[in-house]
Tab-separated table of C-alpha atoms and ligand atoms in Angstrom:
chain	number	residue	atom	x	y	z
A	1355	MET	CA	-21.292	-26.313	-4.573
A	1356	SER	CA	-18.671	-23.639	-4.150
A	1357	ASP	CA	-16.201	-23.182	-6.963
A	1358	GLN	CA	-13.767	-21.309	-4.750
A	1359	ASN	CA	-10.100	-22.030	-5.350
A	1360	PRO	CA	-7.073	-20.664	-3.583
A	1361	VAL	CA	-5.557	-17.569	-5.190
A	1362	PHE	CA	-1.953	-17.500	-6.358
A	1363	ILE	CA	-1.599	-13.739	-6.593
A	1364	PRO	CA	0.990	-12.094	-4.349
A	1365	GLY	CA	-1.664	-10.217	-2.422
A	1366	PRO	CA	-4.300	-10.022	-1.344
A	1367	THR	CA	-3.612	-13.545	-0.133
A	1368	ASN	CA	-5.843	-16.424	0.945
A	1369	ILE	CA	-7.686	-15.801	4.188
A	1370	PRO	CA	-7.652	-18.872	6.421
A	1371	GLU	CA	-10.936	-19.918	8.013
A	1372	ARG	CA	-9.741	-18.946	11.480
A	1373	LEU	CA	-9.169	-15.361	10.317
A	1374	ARG	CA	-12.425	-15.148	8.406
A	1375	ARG	CA	-14.121	-15.933	11.682
A	1376	ALA	CA	-11.885	-13.534	13.592
A	1377	ILE	CA	-12.880	-10.542	11.458
A	1378	ASP	CA	-16.577	-11.310	11.846
A	1379	VAL	CA	-17.066	-9.167	14.917
A	1380	PRO	CA	-19.986	-7.118	16.143
A	1381	THR	CA	-19.446	-3.395	16.564
A	1382	ILE	CA	-17.846	-2.369	19.811
A	1383	ASP	CA	-17.151	1.138	21.063
A	1384	HIS	CA	-13.626	2.069	20.056
A	1385	ARG	CA	-13.413	4.306	23.095
A	1386	SER	CA	-14.043	1.393	25.432
A	1387	GLU	CA	-11.623	-0.694	27.462
A	1388	GLN	CA	-12.701	-3.636	25.365
A	1389	PHE	CA	-11.103	-1.967	22.340
A	1390	SER	CA	-7.886	-1.106	24.200
A	1391	ALA	CA	-7.624	-4.710	25.333
A	1392	MET	CA	-7.919	-5.894	21.732
A	1393	PHE	CA	-5.540	-3.291	20.316
A	1394	ALA	CA	-2.597	-3.478	22.758
A	1395	PRO	CA	-1.519	-7.039	21.855
A	1396	VAL	CA	-1.641	-6.093	18.146
A	1397	LEU	CA	0.967	-3.368	18.652
A	1398	SER	CA	3.215	-5.615	20.741
A	1399	GLY	CA	2.789	-8.591	18.399
A	1400	LEU	CA	3.717	-6.430	15.415
A	1401	LYS	CA	6.894	-5.372	17.233
A	1402	SER	CA	7.834	-9.058	17.532
A	1403	VAL	CA	7.223	-9.671	13.835
A	1404	LEU	CA	9.164	-6.566	12.754
A	1405	LYS	CA	11.825	-7.443	15.360
A	1406	THR	CA	11.949	-4.066	16.970
A	1407	GLY	CA	12.445	-3.433	20.658
A	1408	ASN	CA	12.885	0.326	20.582
A	1409	GLY	CA	10.701	1.271	17.603
A	1410	GLU	CA	7.066	2.344	17.590
A	1411	ILE	CA	4.297	0.808	15.512
A	1412	VAL	CA	1.407	2.715	13.977
A	1413	LEU	CA	-1.478	1.298	12.024
A	1414	PHE	CA	-3.487	3.372	9.555
A	1415	PRO	CA	-6.748	2.434	7.841
A	1416	ALA	CA	-5.177	2.266	4.354
A	1417	SER	CA	-3.500	-0.139	1.963
A	1418	GLY	CA	0.285	-0.421	1.824
A	1419	THR	CA	0.545	2.638	-0.403
A	1420	GLY	CA	-0.812	4.715	2.475
A	1421	GLY	CA	2.055	3.360	4.590
A	1422	TRP	CA	4.556	4.605	1.987
A	1423	GLU	CA	2.939	8.025	2.054
A	1424	ALA	CA	2.935	8.142	5.849
A	1425	ALA	CA	6.641	7.213	5.970
A	1426	ILE	CA	7.557	10.007	3.549
A	1427	THR	CA	5.344	12.829	4.764
A	1428	ASN	CA	6.138	12.397	8.458
A	1429	THR	CA	9.894	12.565	8.099
A	1430	LEU	CA	10.760	14.690	5.031
A	1431	SER	CA	10.160	18.123	3.526
A	1432	PRO	CA	9.457	19.132	-0.074
A	1433	GLY	CA	12.762	19.641	-1.875
A	1434	ASP	CA	14.600	17.032	0.237
A	1435	THR	CA	16.695	14.527	-1.684
A	1436	VAL	CA	16.151	10.801	-1.279
A	1437	LEU	CA	18.096	7.963	-2.859
A	1438	ALA	CA	16.232	5.001	-4.342
A	1439	ALA	CA	16.814	2.167	-6.780
A	1440	ARG	CA	14.236	1.227	-9.400
A	1441	TYR	CA	14.078	-2.441	-10.403
A	1442	GLY	CA	10.379	-3.222	-10.633
A	1443	MET	CA	6.870	-1.806	-10.455
A	1444	PHE	CA	6.763	-1.383	-6.688
A	1445	SER	CA	10.119	0.353	-6.328
A	1446	HIS	CA	8.967	2.506	-9.259
A	1447	ARG	CA	5.657	3.412	-7.662
A	1448	TRP	CA	7.310	4.437	-4.382
A	1449	ILE	CA	9.651	6.725	-6.329
A	1450	ASP	CA	6.652	8.197	-8.153
A	1451	LEU	CA	4.922	8.855	-4.835
A	1452	CYS	CA	8.016	10.700	-3.545
A	1453	GLN	CA	8.181	12.835	-6.677
A	1454	ARG	CA	4.531	13.760	-6.374
A	1455	HIS	CA	5.282	14.954	-2.834
A	1456	GLY	CA	7.918	17.313	-4.210
A	1457	LEU	CA	10.948	15.275	-3.151
A	1458	ASN	CA	14.028	15.156	-5.320
A	1459	VAL	CA	14.665	11.479	-6.005
A	1460	GLU	CA	18.164	10.398	-6.972
A	1461	ILE	CA	17.389	7.215	-8.877
A	1462	ILE	CA	19.682	4.231	-9.361
A	1463	GLU	CA	18.322	2.322	-12.367
A	1464	GLU	CA	18.776	-1.446	-12.203
A	1465	ALA	CA	17.642	-4.136	-14.603
A	1466	TRP	CA	14.284	-5.639	-13.631
A	1467	GLY	CA	15.282	-8.988	-12.126
A	1468	ASN	CA	18.092	-7.460	-10.084
A	1469	GLY	CA	17.815	-6.201	-6.533
A	1470	ALA	CA	18.971	-3.102	-4.688
A	1471	PRO	CA	22.692	-2.721	-5.511
A	1472	ALA	CA	24.492	-2.094	-2.205
A	1473	ASP	CA	27.734	-1.113	-3.970
A	1474	ARG	CA	26.039	1.600	-6.032
A	1475	PHE	CA	24.236	2.864	-2.929
A	1476	GLU	CA	27.589	3.090	-1.138
A	1477	GLU	CA	29.095	4.997	-4.079
A	1478	ALA	CA	26.238	7.510	-4.182
A	1479	LEU	CA	26.295	7.972	-0.408
A	1480	THR	CA	30.074	8.392	-0.312
A	1481	ALA	CA	29.854	10.985	-3.078
A	1482	ASP	CA	27.283	12.936	-1.047
A	1483	ALA	CA	29.768	14.637	1.269
A	1484	GLN	CA	27.268	17.407	2.095
A	1485	HIS	CA	24.699	14.867	3.258
A	1486	ARG	CA	21.966	16.224	1.002
A	1487	ILE	CA	20.428	12.752	0.879
A	1488	LYS	CA	17.966	12.556	3.749
A	1489	ALA	CA	16.642	9.050	3.198
A	1490	VAL	CA	17.465	5.834	1.357
A	1491	LEU	CA	14.466	3.861	0.056
A	1492	VAL	CA	14.588	0.142	-0.574
A	1493	CYS	CA	11.901	-2.309	-1.612
A	1494	HIS	CA	12.807	-5.470	0.336
A	1495	ASN	CA	10.815	-7.823	-1.845
A	1496	GLU	CA	10.062	-6.522	-5.349
A	1497	THR	CA	6.710	-8.191	-5.959
A	1498	ALA	CA	6.762	-7.494	-9.705
A	1499	THR	CA	9.887	-9.564	-10.341
A	1500	GLY	CA	10.114	-11.901	-7.334
A	1501	VAL	CA	13.382	-10.407	-6.120
A	1502	ARG	CA	14.530	-10.120	-2.532
A	1503	SER	CA	17.109	-7.463	-1.720
A	1504	ASP	CA	19.663	-7.653	1.061
A	1505	ILE	CA	18.720	-4.967	3.571
A	1506	ALA	CA	21.686	-5.719	5.854
A	1507	ALA	CA	23.978	-4.934	2.904
A	1508	ILE	CA	22.250	-1.578	2.362
A	1509	ARG	CA	22.704	-0.773	6.049
A	1510	ALA	CA	26.381	-1.714	5.689
A	1511	ALA	CA	26.633	0.639	2.675
A	1512	LEU	CA	25.225	3.525	4.741
A	1513	ASP	CA	27.634	2.733	7.561
A	1514	ALA	CA	30.644	2.354	5.255
A	1515	ALA	CA	29.879	5.779	3.781
A	1516	GLY	CA	29.421	7.187	7.288
A	1517	HIS	CA	26.148	8.629	6.036
A	1518	PRO	CA	23.369	9.729	8.431
A	1519	ALA	CA	20.427	9.262	6.002
A	1520	LEU	CA	17.353	7.451	7.248
A	1521	LEU	CA	16.712	3.959	5.864
A	1522	PHE	CA	13.137	3.318	4.653
A	1523	VAL	CA	12.136	-0.211	3.718
A	1524	ASP	CA	9.043	-1.407	1.877
A	1525	GLY	CA	8.352	-4.778	3.463
A	1526	VAL	CA	4.785	-5.125	2.224
A	1527	SER	CA	5.301	-8.502	0.538
A	1528	SER	CA	8.059	-9.764	2.862
A	1529	ILE	CA	7.163	-8.957	6.457
A	1530	ALA	CA	5.504	-11.901	8.267
A	1531	SER	CA	6.635	-14.279	5.491
A	1532	MET	CA	10.381	-13.663	5.245
A	1533	ASP	CA	12.840	-12.696	7.951
A	1534	PHE	CA	12.812	-8.979	8.713
A	1535	ARG	CA	15.017	-7.401	11.377
A	1536	MET	CA	14.132	-3.778	11.897
A	1537	ASP	CA	16.533	-3.038	14.773
A	1538	GLU	CA	19.424	-5.219	13.645
A	1539	TRP	CA	19.356	-3.786	10.104
A	1540	GLY	CA	18.953	-0.230	11.374
A	1541	VAL	CA	15.700	0.281	9.488
A	1542	ASP	CA	14.143	3.655	10.351
A	1543	LEU	CA	10.787	3.239	8.631
A	1544	ALA	CA	9.343	-0.175	7.789
A	1545	VAL	CA	6.099	-0.397	5.843
A	1546	THR	CA	3.741	-3.338	5.476
A	1547	GLY	CA	0.049	-4.090	5.069
A	1548	SER	CA	-2.606	-6.487	6.295
A	1549	GLN	CA	-3.324	-8.299	3.012
A	1550	LYS	CA	-0.138	-10.260	2.343
A	1551	GLY	CA	1.841	-12.085	5.025
A	1552	PHE	CA	-0.832	-11.292	7.604
A	1553	MET	CA	-3.445	-13.200	5.564
A	1554	LEU	CA	-6.200	-10.580	6.010
A	1555	PRO	CA	-8.153	-8.303	3.689
A	1556	ALA	CA	-6.488	-5.041	2.646
A	1557	GLY	CA	-7.132	-2.053	4.851
A	1558	ALA	CA	-4.449	-1.800	7.520
A	1559	ALA	CA	-1.162	-0.087	6.651
A	1560	ILE	CA	1.436	-0.919	9.282
A	1561	VAL	CA	4.467	1.308	9.824
A	1562	GLY	CA	7.416	0.662	12.146
A	1563	ILE	CA	9.211	3.857	13.237
A	1564	SER	CA	12.714	3.990	14.750
A	1565	PRO	CA	13.704	6.537	17.424
A	1566	LYS	CA	15.804	8.319	14.779
A	1567	ALA	CA	12.789	8.609	12.453
A	1568	LEU	CA	10.732	9.968	15.367
A	1569	GLN	CA	13.296	12.724	15.773
A	1570	ALA	CA	13.053	13.622	12.083
A	1571	MET	CA	9.307	14.155	12.500
A	1572	ASP	CA	9.406	17.633	14.015
A	1573	LYS	CA	11.421	19.141	11.181
A	1574	ALA	CA	9.409	17.423	8.422
A	1575	ARG	CA	7.337	19.912	6.413
A	1576	CYS	CA	5.497	17.624	3.997
A	1577	PRO	CA	1.775	18.319	4.462
A	1578	ARG	CA	0.068	15.612	6.456
A	1579	CYS	CA	-3.023	15.313	8.555
A	1580	TYR	CA	-4.769	11.965	8.349
A	1581	PHE	CA	-1.408	10.173	8.274
A	1582	ASP	CA	0.268	12.254	10.989
A	1583	PHE	CA	2.253	9.928	13.247
A	1584	ARG	CA	1.896	12.410	16.118
A	1585	ASP	CA	-1.870	11.980	16.460
A	1586	MET	CA	-1.457	8.208	16.414
A	1587	LEU	CA	1.432	8.198	18.880
A	1588	ASP	CA	-0.494	10.485	21.171
A	1589	ALA	CA	-3.677	8.389	21.206
A	1590	ASN	CA	-2.307	4.823	21.042
A	1591	PRO	CA	-0.518	4.697	24.414
A	1592	ARG	CA	-3.859	5.496	26.049
A	1593	GLY	CA	-5.442	2.614	24.181
A	1594	GLY	CA	-7.193	5.004	21.823
A	1595	TYR	CA	-7.252	5.987	18.176
A	1596	PRO	CA	-7.360	9.481	16.640
A	1597	TYR	CA	-10.362	8.513	14.510
A	1598	THR	CA	-12.489	5.427	13.883
A	1599	PRO	CA	-10.217	2.380	13.757
A	1600	PRO	CA	-10.730	-0.524	11.319
A	1601	LEU	CA	-12.117	-2.662	14.084
A	1602	ASN	CA	-12.508	-5.942	12.238
A	1603	LEU	CA	-8.961	-5.783	10.858
A	1604	ILE	CA	-7.592	-5.127	14.325
A	1605	ALA	CA	-9.579	-8.122	15.578
A	1606	GLY	CA	-8.141	-10.102	12.665
A	1607	LEU	CA	-4.583	-8.955	13.275
A	1608	ASN	CA	-4.899	-10.059	16.855
A	1609	VAL	CA	-5.554	-13.610	15.721
A	1610	ALA	CA	-3.164	-13.471	12.734
A	1611	LEU	CA	-0.340	-12.579	15.128
A	1612	GLU	CA	-1.406	-15.398	17.419
A	1613	MET	CA	-1.224	-17.803	14.461
A	1614	LEU	CA	2.198	-16.552	13.343
A	1615	LEU	CA	3.643	-16.674	16.837
A	1616	GLU	CA	2.093	-20.096	17.550
A	1617	GLU	CA	3.691	-21.502	14.417
A	1618	GLY	CA	6.878	-19.650	15.350
A	1619	LEU	CA	8.477	-17.119	13.034
A	1620	PRO	CA	11.407	-19.396	12.099
A	1621	ASN	CA	8.874	-22.064	11.064
A	1622	VAL	CA	6.819	-19.537	9.119
A	1623	PHE	CA	9.932	-18.508	7.189
A	1624	ALA	CA	10.979	-22.128	6.656
A	1625	ARG	CA	7.506	-22.984	5.334
A	1626	HIS	CA	7.643	-20.105	2.879
A	1627	HIS	CA	11.074	-21.240	1.746
A	1628	ARG	CA	9.951	-24.839	1.211
A	1629	ILE	CA	6.818	-23.894	-0.690
A	1630	ALA	CA	8.767	-21.438	-2.842
A	1631	GLU	CA	11.461	-24.014	-3.534
A	1632	GLY	CA	8.833	-26.534	-4.741
A	1633	ILE	CA	7.508	-23.929	-7.163
A	1634	ARG	CA	11.032	-23.187	-8.362
A	1635	ARG	CA	11.624	-26.925	-8.938
A	1636	ALA	CA	8.436	-27.037	-10.999
A	1637	ALA	CA	9.498	-24.008	-13.061
A	1638	SER	CA	12.819	-25.625	-13.743
A	1639	ALA	CA	11.139	-28.894	-14.789
A	1640	TRP	CA	9.083	-26.853	-17.268
A	1641	GLY	CA	12.293	-25.359	-18.643
A	1642	LEU	CA	11.230	-21.861	-17.530
A	1643	THR	CA	13.613	-19.430	-15.895
A	1644	LEU	CA	12.758	-16.962	-13.172
A	1645	CYS	CA	12.862	-13.235	-13.702
A	1646	ALA	CA	15.110	-12.994	-10.599
A	1647	ALA	CA	18.631	-12.884	-12.001
A	1648	SER	CA	20.272	-15.238	-9.501
A	1649	PRO	CA	19.324	-17.722	-6.754
A	1650	ARG	CA	20.660	-15.296	-4.136
A	1651	LEU	CA	17.783	-12.972	-5.127
A	1652	TYR	CA	14.944	-15.512	-5.140
A	1653	SER	CA	11.890	-14.331	-3.266
A	1654	GLU	CA	10.215	-16.765	-0.888
A	1655	THR	CA	6.816	-15.125	-1.398
A	1656	VAL	CA	6.377	-14.691	-5.151
A	1657	SER	CA	7.971	-16.191	-8.251
A	1658	ALA	CA	7.898	-14.436	-11.627
A	1659	LEU	CA	8.286	-17.057	-14.367
A	1660	CYS	CA	9.569	-15.960	-17.788
A	1661	VAL	CA	7.581	-17.456	-20.645
A	1662	PRO	CA	9.392	-18.647	-23.797
A	1663	ALA	CA	9.881	-16.181	-26.657
A	1664	GLY	CA	6.766	-15.888	-28.803
A	1665	PHE	CA	4.334	-16.520	-25.932
A	1666	ASP	CA	2.271	-13.854	-24.150
A	1667	SER	CA	2.292	-14.395	-20.378
A	1668	GLY	CA	-0.905	-12.379	-20.072
A	1669	LYS	CA	-2.780	-15.227	-21.749
A	1670	VAL	CA	-1.679	-17.643	-19.023
A	1671	VAL	CA	-3.376	-15.436	-16.464
A	1672	THR	CA	-6.626	-14.852	-18.378
A	1673	HIS	CA	-6.908	-18.495	-19.456
A	1674	ALA	CA	-6.319	-19.736	-15.890
A	1675	ALA	CA	-9.035	-17.398	-14.642
A	1676	ASN	CA	-11.546	-18.173	-17.401
A	1677	LYS	CA	-11.151	-21.921	-17.726
A	1678	TYR	CA	-10.058	-23.050	-14.261
A	1679	GLY	CA	-11.131	-20.227	-11.944
A	1680	VAL	CA	-7.623	-19.741	-10.617
A	1681	ALA	CA	-5.824	-16.409	-10.209
A	1682	PHE	CA	-2.150	-15.925	-11.022
A	1683	GLY	CA	-0.357	-12.566	-11.156
A	1684	VAL	CA	0.172	-10.731	-14.439
A	1685	GLY	CA	3.456	-9.219	-15.572
A	1686	LEU	CA	3.635	-5.538	-14.663
A	1687	GLY	CA	5.386	-2.658	-16.402
A	1688	GLU	CA	8.567	-3.629	-18.211
A	1689	VAL	CA	7.867	-7.337	-17.823
A	1690	ALA	CA	4.222	-7.201	-18.980
A	1691	GLY	CA	3.599	-10.095	-21.376
A	1692	LYS	CA	6.943	-11.654	-20.447
A	1693	VAL	CA	6.326	-13.113	-17.000
A	1694	PHE	CA	3.445	-14.495	-15.017
A	1695	ARG	CA	3.654	-14.620	-11.263
A	1696	ILE	CA	2.792	-17.298	-8.771
A	1697	GLY	CA	2.159	-15.803	-5.353
A	1698	HIS	CA	2.982	-18.251	-2.568
A	1699	LEU	CA	2.763	-16.309	0.645
A	1700	GLY	CA	0.566	-16.160	3.668
A	1701	SER	CA	-1.862	-19.021	4.194
A	1702	MET	CA	-0.285	-21.656	1.939
A	1703	THR	CA	0.417	-25.370	2.262
A	1704	ASP	CA	2.260	-27.891	0.106
A	1705	VAL	CA	-1.091	-29.194	-1.109
A	1706	MET	CA	-2.328	-25.748	-2.095
A	1707	ALA	CA	0.939	-25.045	-3.899
A	1708	LEU	CA	0.626	-28.341	-5.790
A	1709	SER	CA	-2.846	-27.356	-6.972
A	1710	GLY	CA	-1.447	-24.091	-8.317
A	1711	ILE	CA	1.437	-25.852	-10.030
A	1712	ALA	CA	-0.951	-28.402	-11.575
A	1713	THR	CA	-3.225	-25.611	-12.814
A	1714	ALA	CA	-0.362	-23.609	-14.331
A	1715	GLU	CA	0.675	-26.806	-16.074
A	1716	MET	CA	-2.799	-27.414	-17.553
A	1717	VAL	CA	-2.986	-23.803	-18.689
A	1718	MET	CA	0.388	-23.935	-20.415
A	1719	ALA	CA	-0.478	-27.250	-22.072
A	1720	ASP	CA	-3.738	-25.706	-23.338
A	1721	LEU	CA	-1.742	-22.807	-24.762
A	1722	ASP	CA	0.715	-25.136	-26.542
A	1723	TYR	CA	3.719	-24.435	-24.371
A	1724	PRO	CA	6.447	-27.046	-24.897
A	1725	ILE	CA	5.937	-28.652	-21.485
A	1726	ALA	CA	4.962	-32.150	-20.395
A	1727	LEU	CA	1.878	-32.462	-18.192
A	1728	GLY	CA	2.908	-33.684	-14.773
A	1729	SER	CA	6.540	-32.662	-15.036
A	1730	GLY	CA	6.354	-29.651	-12.738
A	1731	VAL	CA	3.962	-31.365	-10.352
A	1732	ALA	CA	6.312	-34.356	-10.051
A	1733	ALA	CA	9.336	-32.154	-9.377
A	1734	ALA	CA	7.469	-30.320	-6.630
A	1735	GLN	CA	6.050	-33.554	-5.204
A	1736	ASP	CA	9.528	-35.031	-4.947
A	1737	TYR	CA	10.788	-31.960	-3.176
A	1738	TYR	CA	7.812	-31.659	-0.811
A	1739	ARG	CA	7.927	-35.380	0.092
A	1740	SER	CA	11.616	-35.322	0.878
A	1741	SER	CA	11.771	-31.971	2.658
A	1742	ARG	CA	8.710	-32.263	4.832
A	1743	ASN	CA	9.292	-32.749	8.530
A	1744	ALA	CA	7.089	-35.763	9.411
A	1745	SER	CA	6.607	-34.616	13.005
A	1746	LYS	CA	4.721	-31.598	11.658
A	1747	VAL	CA	2.018	-33.785	10.101
A	1748	GLY	CA	-0.931	-34.071	12.418
A	1749	ALA	CA	-4.674	-34.194	12.321
A	1750	PRO	CA	-6.194	-31.639	9.981
A	1751	GLN	CA	-6.360	-28.302	11.781
A	1752	ALA	CA	-9.669	-26.610	12.354
A	1753	ALA	CA	-8.014	-23.487	10.946
B	296	LIG	C1	1.370	-4.943	-2.389
B	296	LIG	C2	2.581	-4.096	-2.290
B	296	LIG	C3	2.525	-2.744	-1.917
B	296	LIG	C4	1.293	-2.010	-1.501
B	296	LIG	O1	0.248	-2.028	-2.310
B	296	LIG	P1	-1.220	-1.696	-1.805
B	296	LIG	O2	-2.045	-2.182	-2.924
B	296	LIG	O3	-1.293	-0.230	-1.618
B	296	LIG	O4	-1.425	-2.416	-0.514
B	296	LIG	C5	3.707	-2.053	-1.799
B	296	LIG	N1	4.868	-2.634	-2.031
B	296	LIG	C6	4.972	-3.924	-2.375
B	296	LIG	C7	6.334	-4.507	-2.580
B	296	LIG	C8	3.833	-4.698	-2.520
B	296	LIG	O5	3.938	-5.989	-2.845
């Protein structure tokens, strides 16, 4: 029999059966009308998920990191200053990428567990009377710490400072799982990928581009070729692609978008909230705190649980993998050894979440954590039973 379990890493996420079938496609000619017909609804569906009416969407064969690079190189020039906060591994890695492209990064250091500090952004932007800062970078959902930042507040900081900088947002582990409003929040570049909220394998980097970011493109001198927006924006409207597209991921995205829009985005977000809340109830029953410094910052897609002093969180992850065949996320960077992460985004149900909670509980009991078996599971069960909308329970879905 198969010993396959769901994964509880915050990406790549579980691929539902319907999407595994959707990406199993024979080769078609990407210069055919058949391809255009498959591709067009992907671009329009992505606009609905990013909530942009006037932005453009481009899709590169790359992981999310390629989306970061595309955002930077298409709109900036070496020597340009950008403003970014560092509060986890992913905000750190985006900063590193900017530095390697010769950008001057003005860094706001925040404790890991905090989010992007809108007040400190406003201060830095107000102080920049010459408007040297060309872009503000924010990681919406810091996957290393399970922290969600308030993008609307960052937009308000830019506006309060009367600053014209572009706003770039990493939404790789939030978009399609948590509310994201590209137009309303005045986001100029939004980056995501196929392997998290879209429930597909890695390989498609998705970038939303505002009209203002499009204007910045002509002056941008960062070297770019493969990731040049202009080639994409030239070919896409004709249904084409500047090189060979990742056909099976585009086929998959077509169906993933169908699934998300069938469920309805508000329901998708509510489901992520409920599942996350059950996991938080379990953590609290175990007496563990979250790395996220306050409930206002809690991520709905990943929870980083702090282990008690004297324990090594890395052992939770290796023991879970070796004994039970279940994957949790390790602590990264500054929180290595101190937190383990439960990813709960994408294709996830109450029942799947309960299996992850039960496994984490067995692992911690094996490792002599001071927790009672069943305590976290019971807390989550109580929450899931009482918060579940009975009208949503139907026959098991084929998907
Ligand atoms: C996963 C992730 C990325 C992108 O990583 P890739 O491995 O390149 O897809 C970027 N930012 C965040 C916040 C992420 O969670």
